[in-house]
């Protein structure tokens, strides 16, 4: 097992062992998409139009609410210092850590998004595309949350800082992932697939760049 | 030497080490903590960093580990700056233990040793040397504070790094724990390793020098 798979596996295991795994984000996501109809009213057409956007917003908020714990515990218990002193690329280590946590905690969200889409009146194919778009967006959302979490680790009122940093950076992933669902809803499947690929491109770009930012933030927190 | 020699594997000595700190100046914000410090150590040496709270002991350790950039001065290991290869040379024990409460002792030590490239770390031998071999499958969150400190120290020992930087290593340890720690430090020094420990109390490490830091 190489160093990165060790970090990935450990972070996933710790997320389940100590943090309740996927239960928190899944419950938050489910609660968000469930209470929207209560707030905006039961009109079927309105809910149908809002479905893809609500799923994307709920996912964004679910990811942001996990960000504070992502690095705060490591900063307070000394793990962050140890990580920085390991003979492993800090950026790759950050990537493995964040994706390990995301795999353990965020994996159910696309599945719930499919169910949510059906709840909002989308047919199965449209709902599946909403779930797939969310799956494509999750790496970007998780890494941006990781970056904000690393910057805010050990900072008082870190949650506010995370929201201010992360949410604006998540806007492209939000726009493309909800856009893919909207295009499917309008029957424009070519545009839906193209937008889905753009969502994936945002995630791949984020995976290429953001680990360096997270690594720099980790180092800044240990100095 | 002691029972340590009986339980620990006969590891190869470290290659010849020479740590030199020259003209080191460290500050925190506007506050100058250490000014123009010189220090030379070679394999087998141990140093206690002593001083009041806030005198710069931990900051000095951070600088040695490359976590803090000095204002002035150099830290060399042999003829190379230490911070370039710190991760290959340093065994780090911070003032907090770096343990996860839901992870067992075995999982903890295996993970960190593996991350540092140790294929067959002497985990059980080191735990026995520290009198905590029976705790190997217990979650670290269910250990006493002193036992957790021993596990953190075991993490340093199994990584097979020549330069140990220890921040308050004996803080929560009882006398028995301090004895085991002293024996492990002696074993490390016998292999040609260097130990630098920030502490408020002189520990029973024969031949260790003291460096007093004062602002």
PDB file of C-alpha atoms in Angstrom, chain A residues 42-122:
ATOM      1  CA  UNK A  42     -46.842  22.468  -3.382  1.00  0.00           C
ATOM      2  CA  UNK A  43     -47.247  23.662  -7.005  1.00  0.00           C
ATOM      3  CA  UNK A  44     -45.874  20.798  -9.101  1.00  0.00           C
ATOM      4  CA  UNK A  45     -44.550  22.955 -11.958  1.00  0.00           C
ATOM      5  CA  UNK A  46     -42.624  25.211  -9.617  1.00  0.00           C
ATOM      6  CA  UNK A  47     -41.079  22.281  -7.764  1.00  0.00           C
ATOM      7  CA  UNK A  48     -40.179  20.590 -11.034  1.00  0.00           C
ATOM      8  CA  UNK A  49     -38.349  23.691 -12.229  1.00  0.00           C
ATOM      9  CA  UNK A  50     -36.536  24.106  -8.937  1.00  0.00           C
ATOM     10  CA  UNK A  51     -35.505  20.458  -8.450  1.00  0.00           C
ATOM     11  CA  UNK A  52     -32.016  20.440 -10.020  1.00  0.00           C
ATOM     12  CA  UNK A  53     -31.078  23.758  -8.417  1.00  0.00           C
ATOM     13  CA  UNK A  54     -32.294  22.726  -4.981  1.00  0.00           C
ATOM     14  CA  UNK A  55     -30.248  19.505  -5.175  1.00  0.00           C
ATOM     15  CA  UNK A  56     -27.105  21.466  -6.058  1.00  0.00           C
ATOM     16  CA  UNK A  57     -27.629  24.062  -3.318  1.00  0.00           C
ATOM     17  CA  UNK A  58     -28.374  21.388  -0.703  1.00  0.00           C
ATOM     18  CA  UNK A  59     -25.213  19.502  -1.687  1.00  0.00           C
ATOM     19  CA  UNK A  60     -23.135  22.677  -1.465  1.00  0.00           C
ATOM     20  CA  UNK A  61     -24.444  23.423   2.029  1.00  0.00           C
ATOM     21  CA  UNK A  62     -23.990  19.807   3.139  1.00  0.00           C
ATOM     22  CA  UNK A  63     -20.357  19.892   2.030  1.00  0.00           C
ATOM     23  CA  UNK A  64     -19.691  23.272   3.647  1.00  0.00           C
ATOM     24  CA  UNK A  65     -21.063  22.102   6.993  1.00  0.00           C
ATOM     25  CA  UNK A  66     -18.496  19.265   7.043  1.00  0.00           C
ATOM     26  CA  UNK A  67     -15.560  21.567   6.294  1.00  0.00           C
ATOM     27  CA  UNK A  68     -14.906  22.903   9.768  1.00  0.00           C
ATOM     28  CA  UNK A  69     -14.050  19.488  11.214  1.00  0.00           C
ATOM     29  CA  UNK A  70     -11.922  18.481   8.256  1.00  0.00           C
ATOM     30  CA  UNK A  71      -8.740  20.055   9.603  1.00  0.00           C
ATOM     31  CA  UNK A  72      -9.719  21.506  12.984  1.00  0.00           C
ATOM     32  CA  UNK A  73      -9.202  18.215  14.840  1.00  0.00           C
ATOM     33  CA  UNK A  74      -5.881  17.641  13.089  1.00  0.00           C
ATOM     34  CA  UNK A  75      -4.725  21.134  14.055  1.00  0.00           C
ATOM     35  CA  UNK A  76      -5.637  20.708  17.715  1.00  0.00           C
ATOM     36  CA  UNK A  77      -4.348  17.158  18.233  1.00  0.00           C
ATOM     37  CA  UNK A  78      -0.981  17.620  16.514  1.00  0.00           C
ATOM     38  CA  UNK A  79      -1.721  15.515  13.419  1.00  0.00           C
ATOM     39  CA  UNK A  80      -1.262  18.491  11.098  1.00  0.00           C
ATOM     40  CA  UNK A  81       2.363  18.945  12.242  1.00  0.00           C
ATOM     41  CA  UNK A  82       3.014  15.261  11.653  1.00  0.00           C
ATOM     42  CA  UNK A  83       1.489  15.356   8.178  1.00  0.00           C
ATOM     43  CA  UNK A  84       3.624  18.342   7.193  1.00  0.00           C
ATOM     44  CA  UNK A  85       6.755  16.508   8.379  1.00  0.00           C
ATOM     45  CA  UNK A  86       6.097  13.350   6.362  1.00  0.00           C
ATOM     46  CA  UNK A  87       8.311  12.491   3.370  1.00  0.00           C
ATOM     47  CA  UNK A  88       5.290  12.665   1.065  1.00  0.00           C
ATOM     48  CA  UNK A  89       4.245  15.473  -1.275  1.00  0.00           C
ATOM     49  CA  UNK A  90       2.044  17.714   0.922  1.00  0.00           C
ATOM     50  CA  UNK A  91      -0.261  18.428  -2.023  1.00  0.00           C
ATOM     51  CA  UNK A  92      -0.824  14.752  -2.786  1.00  0.00           C
ATOM     52  CA  UNK A  93      -1.276  14.055   0.908  1.00  0.00           C
ATOM     53  CA  UNK A  94      -3.911  16.823   1.092  1.00  0.00           C
ATOM     54  CA  UNK A  95      -5.664  15.402  -1.965  1.00  0.00           C
ATOM     55  CA  UNK A  96      -5.757  11.907  -0.471  1.00  0.00           C
ATOM     56  CA  UNK A  97      -6.969  13.217   2.886  1.00  0.00           C
ATOM     57  CA  UNK A  98      -9.819  15.308   1.498  1.00  0.00           C
ATOM     58  CA  UNK A  99     -10.961  12.699  -1.017  1.00  0.00           C
ATOM     59  CA  UNK A 100     -10.781   9.985   1.648  1.00  0.00           C
ATOM     60  CA  UNK A 101     -13.031  12.026   3.906  1.00  0.00           C
ATOM     61  CA  UNK A 102     -15.330  12.875   0.998  1.00  0.00           C
ATOM     62  CA  UNK A 103     -15.639   9.246  -0.071  1.00  0.00           C
ATOM     63  CA  UNK A 104     -16.708   8.301   3.446  1.00  0.00           C
ATOM     64  CA  UNK A 105     -19.054  11.184   4.149  1.00  0.00           C
ATOM     65  CA  UNK A 106     -20.457  12.454   0.855  1.00  0.00           C
ATOM     66  CA  UNK A 107     -20.937   9.273  -1.191  1.00  0.00           C
ATOM     67  CA  UNK A 108     -24.690   8.928  -0.491  1.00  0.00           C
ATOM     68  CA  UNK A 109     -25.530  12.441  -1.698  1.00  0.00           C
ATOM     69  CA  UNK A 110     -25.833  11.607  -5.433  1.00  0.00           C
ATOM     70  CA  UNK A 111     -28.126   8.693  -4.602  1.00  0.00           C
ATOM     71  CA  UNK A 112     -30.300  10.889  -2.396  1.00  0.00           C
ATOM     72  CA  UNK A 113     -30.281  13.490  -5.178  1.00  0.00           C
ATOM     73  CA  UNK A 114     -31.816  10.918  -7.547  1.00  0.00           C
ATOM     74  CA  UNK A 115     -34.556  10.207  -5.014  1.00  0.00           C
ATOM     75  CA  UNK A 116     -34.971  13.936  -4.432  1.00  0.00           C
ATOM     76  CA  UNK A 117     -35.335  14.531  -8.172  1.00  0.00           C
ATOM     77  CA  UNK A 118     -38.177  12.006  -8.326  1.00  0.00           C
ATOM     78  CA  UNK A 119     -39.724  13.692  -5.271  1.00  0.00           C
ATOM     79  CA  UNK A 120     -39.658  16.983  -7.158  1.00  0.00           C
ATOM     80  CA  UNK A 121     -41.426  15.408 -10.152  1.00  0.00           C
ATOM     81  CA  UNK A 122     -38.522  14.711 -12.509  1.00  0.00           C
TER      82      UNK A 122
END
